[in-house]
Tab-separated table of C-alpha atoms and ligand atoms in Angstrom:
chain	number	residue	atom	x	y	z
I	20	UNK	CA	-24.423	2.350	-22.484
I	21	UNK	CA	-20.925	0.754	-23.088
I	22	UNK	CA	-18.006	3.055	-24.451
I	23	UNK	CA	-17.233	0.101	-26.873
I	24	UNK	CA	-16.789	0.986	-30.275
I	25	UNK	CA	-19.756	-0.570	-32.473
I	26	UNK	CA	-17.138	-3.031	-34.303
I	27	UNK	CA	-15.609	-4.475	-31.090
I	28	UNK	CA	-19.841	-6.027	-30.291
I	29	UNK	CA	-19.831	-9.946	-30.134
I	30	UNK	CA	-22.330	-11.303	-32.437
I	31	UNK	CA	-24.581	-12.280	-29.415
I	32	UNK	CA	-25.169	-8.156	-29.234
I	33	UNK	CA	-26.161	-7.699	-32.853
I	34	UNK	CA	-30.048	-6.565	-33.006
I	35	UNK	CA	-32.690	-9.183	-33.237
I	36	UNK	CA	-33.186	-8.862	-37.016
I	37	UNK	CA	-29.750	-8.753	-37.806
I	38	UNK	CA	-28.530	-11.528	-40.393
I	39	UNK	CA	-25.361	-13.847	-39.225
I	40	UNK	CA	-22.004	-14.226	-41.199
I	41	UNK	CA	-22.894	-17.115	-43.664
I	42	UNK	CA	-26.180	-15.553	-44.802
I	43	UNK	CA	-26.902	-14.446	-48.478
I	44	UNK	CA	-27.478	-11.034	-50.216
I	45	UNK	CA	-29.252	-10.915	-53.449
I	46	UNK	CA	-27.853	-8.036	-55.373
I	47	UNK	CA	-30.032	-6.919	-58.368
I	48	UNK	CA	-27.321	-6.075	-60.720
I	49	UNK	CA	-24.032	-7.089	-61.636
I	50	UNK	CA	-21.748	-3.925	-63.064
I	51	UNK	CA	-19.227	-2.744	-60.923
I	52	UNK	CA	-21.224	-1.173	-57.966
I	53	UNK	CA	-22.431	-5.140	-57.286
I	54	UNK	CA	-19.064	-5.826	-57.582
I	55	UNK	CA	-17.625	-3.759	-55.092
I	56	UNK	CA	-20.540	-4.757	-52.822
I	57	UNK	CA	-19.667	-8.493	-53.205
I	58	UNK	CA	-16.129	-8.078	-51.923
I	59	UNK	CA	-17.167	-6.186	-49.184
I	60	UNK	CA	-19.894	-8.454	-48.095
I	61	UNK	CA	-17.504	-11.692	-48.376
I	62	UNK	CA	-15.321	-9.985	-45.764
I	63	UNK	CA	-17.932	-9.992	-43.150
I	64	UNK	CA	-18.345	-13.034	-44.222
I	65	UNK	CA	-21.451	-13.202	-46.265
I	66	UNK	CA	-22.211	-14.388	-49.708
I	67	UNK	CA	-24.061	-12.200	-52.402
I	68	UNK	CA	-26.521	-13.794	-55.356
I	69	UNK	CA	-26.030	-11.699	-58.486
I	70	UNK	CA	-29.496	-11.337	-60.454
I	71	UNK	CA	-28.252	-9.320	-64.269
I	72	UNK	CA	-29.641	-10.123	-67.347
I	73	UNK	CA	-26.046	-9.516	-69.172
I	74	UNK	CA	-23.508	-12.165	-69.525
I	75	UNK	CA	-20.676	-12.224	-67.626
I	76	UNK	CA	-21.165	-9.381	-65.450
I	77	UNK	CA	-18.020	-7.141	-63.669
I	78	UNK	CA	-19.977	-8.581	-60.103
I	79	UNK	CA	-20.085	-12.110	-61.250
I	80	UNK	CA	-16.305	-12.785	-60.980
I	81	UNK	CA	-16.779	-12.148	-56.872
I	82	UNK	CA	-19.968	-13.527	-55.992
I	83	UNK	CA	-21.142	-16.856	-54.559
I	84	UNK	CA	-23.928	-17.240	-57.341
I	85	UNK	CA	-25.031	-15.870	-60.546
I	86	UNK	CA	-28.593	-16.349	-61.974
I	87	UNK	CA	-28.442	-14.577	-65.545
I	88	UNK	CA	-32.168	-13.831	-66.369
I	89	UNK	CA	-34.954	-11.050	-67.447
I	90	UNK	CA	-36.294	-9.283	-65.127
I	91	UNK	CA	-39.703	-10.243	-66.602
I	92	UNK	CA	-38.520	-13.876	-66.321
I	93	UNK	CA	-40.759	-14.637	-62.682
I	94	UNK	CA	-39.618	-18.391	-62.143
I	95	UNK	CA	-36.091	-17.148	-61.943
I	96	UNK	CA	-36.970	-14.143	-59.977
I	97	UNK	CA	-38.557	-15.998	-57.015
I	98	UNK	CA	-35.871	-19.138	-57.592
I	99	UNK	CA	-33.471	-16.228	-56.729
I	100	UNK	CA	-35.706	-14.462	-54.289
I	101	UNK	CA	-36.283	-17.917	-52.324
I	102	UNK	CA	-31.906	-18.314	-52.317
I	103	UNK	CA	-31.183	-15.428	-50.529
I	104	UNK	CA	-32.303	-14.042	-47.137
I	105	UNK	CA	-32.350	-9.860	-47.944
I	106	UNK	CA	-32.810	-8.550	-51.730
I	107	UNK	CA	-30.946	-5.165	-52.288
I	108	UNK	CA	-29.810	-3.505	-55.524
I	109	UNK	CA	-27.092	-1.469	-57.284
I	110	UNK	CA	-29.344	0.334	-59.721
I	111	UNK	CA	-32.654	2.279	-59.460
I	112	UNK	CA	-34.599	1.028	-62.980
I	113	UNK	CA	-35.721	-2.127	-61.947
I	114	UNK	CA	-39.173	-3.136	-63.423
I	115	UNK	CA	-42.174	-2.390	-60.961
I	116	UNK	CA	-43.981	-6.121	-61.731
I	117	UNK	CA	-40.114	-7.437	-60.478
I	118	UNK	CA	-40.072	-5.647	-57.633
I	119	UNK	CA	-44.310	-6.425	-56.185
I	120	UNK	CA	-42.939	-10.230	-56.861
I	121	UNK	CA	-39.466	-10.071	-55.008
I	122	UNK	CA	-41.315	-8.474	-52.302
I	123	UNK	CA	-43.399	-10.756	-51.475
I	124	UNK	CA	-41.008	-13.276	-50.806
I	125	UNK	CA	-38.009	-11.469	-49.151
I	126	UNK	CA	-37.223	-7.814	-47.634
I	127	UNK	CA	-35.933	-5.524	-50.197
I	128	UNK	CA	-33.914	-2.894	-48.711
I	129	UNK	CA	-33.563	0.050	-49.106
I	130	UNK	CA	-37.337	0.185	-49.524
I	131	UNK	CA	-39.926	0.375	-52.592
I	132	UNK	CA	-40.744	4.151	-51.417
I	133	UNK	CA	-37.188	5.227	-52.354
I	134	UNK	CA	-37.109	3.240	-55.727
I	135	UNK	CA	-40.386	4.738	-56.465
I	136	UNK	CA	-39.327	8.453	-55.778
I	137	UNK	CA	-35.858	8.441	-57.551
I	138	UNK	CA	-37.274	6.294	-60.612
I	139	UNK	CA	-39.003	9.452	-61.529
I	140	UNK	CA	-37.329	12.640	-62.025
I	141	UNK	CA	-40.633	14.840	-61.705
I	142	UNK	CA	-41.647	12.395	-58.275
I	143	UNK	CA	-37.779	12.952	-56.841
I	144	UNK	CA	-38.315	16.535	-56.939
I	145	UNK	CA	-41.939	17.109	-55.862
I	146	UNK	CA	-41.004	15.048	-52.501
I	147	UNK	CA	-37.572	17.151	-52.056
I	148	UNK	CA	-40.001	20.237	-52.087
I	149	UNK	CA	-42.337	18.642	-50.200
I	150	UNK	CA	-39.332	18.195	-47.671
I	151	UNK	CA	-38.704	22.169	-47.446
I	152	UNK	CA	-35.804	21.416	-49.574
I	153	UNK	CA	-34.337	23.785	-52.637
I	154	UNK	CA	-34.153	22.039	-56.220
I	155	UNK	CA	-33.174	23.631	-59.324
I	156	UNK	CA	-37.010	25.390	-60.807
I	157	UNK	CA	-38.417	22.815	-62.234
I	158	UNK	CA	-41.522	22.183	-64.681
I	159	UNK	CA	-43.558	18.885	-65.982
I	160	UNK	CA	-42.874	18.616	-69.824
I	161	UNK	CA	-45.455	16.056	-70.567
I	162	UNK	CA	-45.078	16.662	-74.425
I	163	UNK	CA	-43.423	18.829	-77.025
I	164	UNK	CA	-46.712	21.587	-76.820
I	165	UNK	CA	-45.722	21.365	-72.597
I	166	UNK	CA	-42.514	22.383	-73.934
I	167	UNK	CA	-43.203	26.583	-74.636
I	168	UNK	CA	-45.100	26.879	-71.665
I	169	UNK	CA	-42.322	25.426	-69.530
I	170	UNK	CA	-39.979	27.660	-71.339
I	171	UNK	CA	-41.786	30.858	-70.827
I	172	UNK	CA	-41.956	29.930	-67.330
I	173	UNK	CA	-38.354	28.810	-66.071
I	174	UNK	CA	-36.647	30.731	-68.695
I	175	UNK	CA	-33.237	29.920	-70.725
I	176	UNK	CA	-30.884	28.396	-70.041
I	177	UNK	CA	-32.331	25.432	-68.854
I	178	UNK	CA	-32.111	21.707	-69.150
I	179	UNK	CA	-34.698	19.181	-70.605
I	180	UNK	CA	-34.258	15.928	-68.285
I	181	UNK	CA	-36.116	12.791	-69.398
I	182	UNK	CA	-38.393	11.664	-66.755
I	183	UNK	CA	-37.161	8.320	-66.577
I	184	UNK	CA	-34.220	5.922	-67.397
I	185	UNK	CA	-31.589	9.410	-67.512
I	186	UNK	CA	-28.038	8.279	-66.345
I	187	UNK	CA	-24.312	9.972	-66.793
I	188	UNK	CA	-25.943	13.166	-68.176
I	189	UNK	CA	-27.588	10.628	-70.923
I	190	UNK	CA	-31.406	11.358	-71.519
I	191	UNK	CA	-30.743	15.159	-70.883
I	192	UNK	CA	-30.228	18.543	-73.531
I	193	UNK	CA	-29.515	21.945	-72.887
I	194	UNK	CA	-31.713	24.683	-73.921
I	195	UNK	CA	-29.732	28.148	-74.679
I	196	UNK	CA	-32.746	29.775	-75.953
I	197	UNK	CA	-36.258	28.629	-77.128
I	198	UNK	CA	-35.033	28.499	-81.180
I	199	UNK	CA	-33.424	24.856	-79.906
I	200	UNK	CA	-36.447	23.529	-77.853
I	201	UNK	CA	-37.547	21.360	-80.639
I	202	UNK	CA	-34.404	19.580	-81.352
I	203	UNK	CA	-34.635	19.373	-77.256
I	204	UNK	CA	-37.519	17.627	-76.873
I	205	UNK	CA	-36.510	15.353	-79.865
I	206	UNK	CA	-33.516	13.806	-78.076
I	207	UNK	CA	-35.821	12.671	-75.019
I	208	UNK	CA	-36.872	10.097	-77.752
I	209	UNK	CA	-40.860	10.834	-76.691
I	210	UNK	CA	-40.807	10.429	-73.612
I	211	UNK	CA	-42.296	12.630	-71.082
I	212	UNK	CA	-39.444	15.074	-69.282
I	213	UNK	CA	-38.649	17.754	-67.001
I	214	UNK	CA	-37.471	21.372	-67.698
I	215	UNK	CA	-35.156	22.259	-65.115
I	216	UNK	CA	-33.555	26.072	-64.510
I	217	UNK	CA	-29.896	26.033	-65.287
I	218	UNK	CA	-28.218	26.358	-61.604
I	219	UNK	CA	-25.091	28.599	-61.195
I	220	UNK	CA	-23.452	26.833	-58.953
I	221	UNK	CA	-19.805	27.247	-57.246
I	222	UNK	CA	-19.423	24.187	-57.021
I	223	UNK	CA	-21.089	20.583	-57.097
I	224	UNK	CA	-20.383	17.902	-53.887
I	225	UNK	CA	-22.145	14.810	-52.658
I	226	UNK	CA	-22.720	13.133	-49.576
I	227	UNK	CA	-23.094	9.609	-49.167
I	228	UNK	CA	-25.222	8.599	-46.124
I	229	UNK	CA	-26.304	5.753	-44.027
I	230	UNK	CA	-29.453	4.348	-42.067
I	231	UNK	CA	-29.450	1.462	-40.129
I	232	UNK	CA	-32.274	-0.460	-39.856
I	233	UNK	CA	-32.670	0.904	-36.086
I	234	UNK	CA	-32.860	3.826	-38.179
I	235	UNK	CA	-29.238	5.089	-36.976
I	236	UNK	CA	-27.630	7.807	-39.217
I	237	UNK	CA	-23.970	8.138	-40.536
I	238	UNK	CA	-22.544	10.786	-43.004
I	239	UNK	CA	-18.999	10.422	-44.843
I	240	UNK	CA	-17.708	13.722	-45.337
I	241	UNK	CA	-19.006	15.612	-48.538
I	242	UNK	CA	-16.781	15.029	-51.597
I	243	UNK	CA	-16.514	17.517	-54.698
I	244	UNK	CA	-17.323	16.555	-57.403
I	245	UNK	CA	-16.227	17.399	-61.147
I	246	UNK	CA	-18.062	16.094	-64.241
I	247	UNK	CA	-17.487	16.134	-67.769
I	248	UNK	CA	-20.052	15.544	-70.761
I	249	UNK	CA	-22.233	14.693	-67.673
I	250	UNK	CA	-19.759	11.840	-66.518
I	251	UNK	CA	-18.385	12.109	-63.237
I	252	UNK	CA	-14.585	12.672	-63.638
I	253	UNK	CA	-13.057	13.226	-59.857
I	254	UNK	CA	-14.479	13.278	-56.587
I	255	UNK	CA	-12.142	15.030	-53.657
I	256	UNK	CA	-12.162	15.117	-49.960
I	257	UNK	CA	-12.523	17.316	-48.262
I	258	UNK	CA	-14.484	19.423	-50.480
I	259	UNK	CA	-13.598	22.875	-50.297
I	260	UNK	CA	-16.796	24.087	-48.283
I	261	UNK	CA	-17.309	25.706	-45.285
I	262	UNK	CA	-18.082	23.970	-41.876
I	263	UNK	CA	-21.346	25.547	-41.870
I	264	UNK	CA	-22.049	23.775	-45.345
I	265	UNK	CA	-20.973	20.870	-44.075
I	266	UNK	CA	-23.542	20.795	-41.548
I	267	UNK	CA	-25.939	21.846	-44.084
I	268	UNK	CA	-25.269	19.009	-45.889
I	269	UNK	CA	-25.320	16.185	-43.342
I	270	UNK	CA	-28.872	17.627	-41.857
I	271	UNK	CA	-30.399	17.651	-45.188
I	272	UNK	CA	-29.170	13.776	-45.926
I	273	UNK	CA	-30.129	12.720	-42.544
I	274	UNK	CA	-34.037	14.309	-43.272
I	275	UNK	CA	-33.950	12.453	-46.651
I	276	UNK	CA	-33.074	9.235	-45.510
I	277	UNK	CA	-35.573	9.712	-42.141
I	278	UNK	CA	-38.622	10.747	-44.486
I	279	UNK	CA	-38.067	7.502	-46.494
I	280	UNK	CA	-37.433	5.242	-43.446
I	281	UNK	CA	-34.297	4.402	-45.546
I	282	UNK	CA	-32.328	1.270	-44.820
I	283	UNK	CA	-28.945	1.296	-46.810
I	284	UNK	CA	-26.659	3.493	-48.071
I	285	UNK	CA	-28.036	6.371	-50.704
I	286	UNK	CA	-25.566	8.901	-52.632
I	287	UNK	CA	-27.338	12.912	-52.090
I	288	UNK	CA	-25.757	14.751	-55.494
I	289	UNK	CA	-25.559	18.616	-54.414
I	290	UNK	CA	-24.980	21.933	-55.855
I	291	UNK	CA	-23.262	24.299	-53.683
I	292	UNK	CA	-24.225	28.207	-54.651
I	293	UNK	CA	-24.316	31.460	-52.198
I	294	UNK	CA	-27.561	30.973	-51.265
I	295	UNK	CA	-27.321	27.698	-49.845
I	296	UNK	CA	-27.330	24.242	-50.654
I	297	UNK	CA	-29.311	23.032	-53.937
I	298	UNK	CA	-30.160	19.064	-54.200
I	299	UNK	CA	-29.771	17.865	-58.002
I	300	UNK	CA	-30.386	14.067	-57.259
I	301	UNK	CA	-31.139	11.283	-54.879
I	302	UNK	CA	-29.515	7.494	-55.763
I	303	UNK	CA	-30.722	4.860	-53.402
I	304	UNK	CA	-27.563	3.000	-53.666
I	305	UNK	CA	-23.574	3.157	-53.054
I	306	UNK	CA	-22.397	6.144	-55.952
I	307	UNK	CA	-19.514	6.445	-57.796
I	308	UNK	CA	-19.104	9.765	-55.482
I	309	UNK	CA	-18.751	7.249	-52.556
I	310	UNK	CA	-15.788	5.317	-53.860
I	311	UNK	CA	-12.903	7.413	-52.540
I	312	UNK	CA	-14.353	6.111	-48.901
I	313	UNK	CA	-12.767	2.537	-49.919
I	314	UNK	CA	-9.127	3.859	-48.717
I	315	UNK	CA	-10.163	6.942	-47.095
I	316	UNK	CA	-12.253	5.353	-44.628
I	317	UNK	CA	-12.194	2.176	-41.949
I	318	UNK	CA	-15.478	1.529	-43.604
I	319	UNK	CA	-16.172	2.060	-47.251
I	320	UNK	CA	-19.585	2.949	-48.446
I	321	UNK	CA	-19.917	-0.577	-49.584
I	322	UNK	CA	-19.581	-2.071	-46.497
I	323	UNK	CA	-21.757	0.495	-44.951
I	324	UNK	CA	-24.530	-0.260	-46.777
I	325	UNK	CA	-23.753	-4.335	-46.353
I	326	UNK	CA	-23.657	-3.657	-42.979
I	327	UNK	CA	-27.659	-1.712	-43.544
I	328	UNK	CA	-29.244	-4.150	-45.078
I	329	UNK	CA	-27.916	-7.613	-43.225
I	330	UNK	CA	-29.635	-4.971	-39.907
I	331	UNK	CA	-25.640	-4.802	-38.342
I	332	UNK	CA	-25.056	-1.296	-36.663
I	333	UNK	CA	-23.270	1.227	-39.083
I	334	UNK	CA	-19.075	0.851	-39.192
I	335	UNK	CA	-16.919	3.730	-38.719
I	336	UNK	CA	-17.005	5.974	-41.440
I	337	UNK	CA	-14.567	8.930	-40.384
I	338	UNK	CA	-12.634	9.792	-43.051
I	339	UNK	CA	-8.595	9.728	-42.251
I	340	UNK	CA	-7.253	10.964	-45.402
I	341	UNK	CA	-7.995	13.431	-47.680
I	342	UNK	CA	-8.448	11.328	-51.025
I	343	UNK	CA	-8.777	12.645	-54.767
I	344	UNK	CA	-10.933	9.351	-56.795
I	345	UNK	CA	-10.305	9.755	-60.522
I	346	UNK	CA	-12.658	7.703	-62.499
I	347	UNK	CA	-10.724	5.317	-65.630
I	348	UNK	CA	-13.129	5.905	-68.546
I	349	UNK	CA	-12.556	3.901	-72.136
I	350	UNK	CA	-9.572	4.902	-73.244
I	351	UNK	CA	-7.949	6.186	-69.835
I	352	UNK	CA	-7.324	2.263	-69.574
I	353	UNK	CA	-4.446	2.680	-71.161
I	354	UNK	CA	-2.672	4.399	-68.571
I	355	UNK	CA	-3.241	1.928	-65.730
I	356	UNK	CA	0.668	0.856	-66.372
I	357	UNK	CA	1.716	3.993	-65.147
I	358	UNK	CA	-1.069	4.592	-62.475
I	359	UNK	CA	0.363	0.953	-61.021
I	360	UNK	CA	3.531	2.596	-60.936
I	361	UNK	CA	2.603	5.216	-58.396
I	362	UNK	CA	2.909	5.488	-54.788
I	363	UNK	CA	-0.245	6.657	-53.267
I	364	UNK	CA	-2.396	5.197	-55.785
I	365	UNK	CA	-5.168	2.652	-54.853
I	366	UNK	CA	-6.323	1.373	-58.169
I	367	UNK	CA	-10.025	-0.341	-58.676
I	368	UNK	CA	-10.243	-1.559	-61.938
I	369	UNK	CA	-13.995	-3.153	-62.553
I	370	UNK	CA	-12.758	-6.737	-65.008
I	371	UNK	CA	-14.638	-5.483	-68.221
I	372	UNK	CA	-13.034	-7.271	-71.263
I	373	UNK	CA	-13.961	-4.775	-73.463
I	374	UNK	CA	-13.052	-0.690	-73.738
I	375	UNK	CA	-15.702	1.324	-74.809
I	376	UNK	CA	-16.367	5.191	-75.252
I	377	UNK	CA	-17.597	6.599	-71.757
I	378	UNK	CA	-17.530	3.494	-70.087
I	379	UNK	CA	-16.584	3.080	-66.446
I	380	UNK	CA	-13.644	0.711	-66.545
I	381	UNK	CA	-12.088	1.510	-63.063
I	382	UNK	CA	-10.910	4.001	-60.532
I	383	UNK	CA	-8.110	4.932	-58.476
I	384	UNK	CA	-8.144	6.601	-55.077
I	385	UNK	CA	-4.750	8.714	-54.634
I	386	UNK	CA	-3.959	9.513	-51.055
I	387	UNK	CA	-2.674	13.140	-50.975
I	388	UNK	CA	0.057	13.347	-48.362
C	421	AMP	P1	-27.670	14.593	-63.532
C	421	AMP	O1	-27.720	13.404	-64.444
C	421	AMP	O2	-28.996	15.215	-63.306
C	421	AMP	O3	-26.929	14.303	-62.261
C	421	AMP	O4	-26.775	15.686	-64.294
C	421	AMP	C1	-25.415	15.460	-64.615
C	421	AMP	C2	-24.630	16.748	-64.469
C	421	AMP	O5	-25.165	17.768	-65.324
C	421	AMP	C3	-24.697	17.361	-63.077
C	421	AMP	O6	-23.785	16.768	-62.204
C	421	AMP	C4	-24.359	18.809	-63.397
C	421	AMP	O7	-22.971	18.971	-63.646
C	421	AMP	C5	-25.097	19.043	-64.677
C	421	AMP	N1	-26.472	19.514	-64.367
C	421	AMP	C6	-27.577	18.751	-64.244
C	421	AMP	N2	-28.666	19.491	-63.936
C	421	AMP	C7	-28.245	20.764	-63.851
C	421	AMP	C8	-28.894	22.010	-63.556
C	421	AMP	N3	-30.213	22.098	-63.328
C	421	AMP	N4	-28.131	23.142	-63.555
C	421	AMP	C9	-26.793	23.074	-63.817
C	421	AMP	N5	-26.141	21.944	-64.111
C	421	AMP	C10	-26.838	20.797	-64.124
């Protein structure tokens, strides 16, 4: 074994699958996370294929290609597919028929296995039991009559999660006692859901991991996390956690990514309470918990998981400052004037023309001295 850092290995050493510089990513998806992934493939030197059926998407502006289509639209699917050497993705809700056709033609990574378990809220937590993990009680709510049942058994508070399709706290209402279980189960708009216990935690933190496709593992360190109206708001390193915790954490990401065979980079949302770590969610993808790593880190998450799916051994990911990443939200736009202004302040801002409610428009990473 050499003492050589991974970064300093000619190209000659890079494993037998590994892509070289000039090859092409397909990204399904083009917000910002595709974005971010773009720029950080270009500066190892590859180019990335955006697949979004939007106009103009935030990734577009940074990528070597752009096919705007429907995912049910197959000729542009496997045009796409046949462009690019390795398919990966910045979002889990890609259409199943999509996905058997893409996969036929080039490696998607990470893997179907993950897309299939964190697609489905009731799956996700059935294989984190199955794991030996702790979740938040949960119960199948296939319809409203499910609904009583589930009630009686978990108890109030709660939370009524739809299945599927559920993003920044969207597709989710809380249940303070059974008299508003009804007007619950109307807002998952008929779908089927899960009840899930209401966790007291201390705190919630993530950790964004890494496997290789030699099935290496690398941790950042675990962020905190603060949300509002279920939108994340701040992440900061270090989280205030014990070392113990810490450990906790990084074991139980490593056994997630190892029981998928993972190849990427996948964001591990956790809730931190006295009696140990609980996990809340898996996304097989860089997370918006992830982005303080882009000045906090050699290696950013986005990079990592570049570096994942072209099969290049995993950067450096030690953290070397302690980072607080404020997301910019609709109208917080407004104060990237002064945020420019200020020393310390790494600003990401996402180029979406237009400022809505709750949208993610940017972020910046302050450096605390
Ligand atoms: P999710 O979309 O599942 O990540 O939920 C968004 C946010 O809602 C979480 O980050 C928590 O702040 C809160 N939340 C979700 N599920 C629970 C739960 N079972 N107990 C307590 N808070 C929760």
């Amino acid at each position: 074994m050499s003492d050589a850092p991974v970064t300093d290995l000619p190209l000659t050493d890079l494993p037998v699958n590994a892509l070289p510089a000039g090859s092409t990513i397909g990204i399904l998806g083009g917000g910002q996370l595709g974005r971010m992934l773009s720029i950080a493939a270009a500066r190892l030197g590859m180019r990335c294929h955006i697949f979004e059926p939007g106009a103009n998407p935030p990734a577009g502006d940074v990528a070597h290609a752009v096919t705007t289509a429907a995912y049910e639209d197959h000729a542009a699917l496997s045009a796409f597919a046949r462009s690019v050497d390795v398919i990966t993705y910045e979002f889990e809700n890609i259409p199943t028929a999509a996905l058997d056709l893409l996969e036929t033609l080039r490696p998607i990574r990470p893997g179907r296995e993950a897309l299939r378990i964190s697609q489905d809220r009731l799956t996700e937590k059935d294989f984190l039991r199955d794991l030996g993990l702790m979740t938040a009680p949960y119960a199948d709510v296939p319809n409203a009559a499910a609904l009583d049942e589930a009630l009686a058994r978990i108890g109030a508070p709660a939370i009524l999660k739809t299945r599927r399709f559920g993003y920044d706290g969207k597709g989710q209402a809380r249940i303070n006692n059974a008299a508003n279980a009804p007007a619950a189960f109307a807002d998952m708009a008929g779908g089927p859901a899960i009840l899930e216990g209401f966790v007291d935690f201390t705190s919630e933190i993530s950790i964004i991991a890494a496997r290789s496709l030699d099935g290496s593992v690398a941790c950042y360190d675990p962020g905190e996390n603060v949300h509002k109206d279920g939108i994340l708001r701040t992440t900061t390193v270090p989280a205030a956690l014990p070392a113990a915790r810490r450990t906790d954490a990084v074991l139980l990401a490593a056994k997630v990514l190892n029981a998928l065979d993972y190849v990427g980079v996948m964001g591990v949302e956790l809730f931190v309470t006295p009696k140990g770590l609980i996990v809340n969610e898996i996304a097989p993808r860089v997370h918006n918990s992830g982005h303080w790593t882009q000045n906090g880190c050699s290696v950013d998450q986005f990079e990592q998981h570049v570096r994942a799916v072209i099969g290049w051994p995993l950067g450096d990911g030690q953290r070397h400052a302690d980072v607080v990443m404020e997301n910019l939200i609709g109208d917080d736009m407004a104060r990237v004037d002064q945020i420019a202004r200020e020393s310390g302040a790494a600003l990401h801002l996402y180029g979406k023309a237009e400022v809505k409610p709750g949208r993610k428009m940017g972020h910046v990473n302050r450096i605390r001295a």
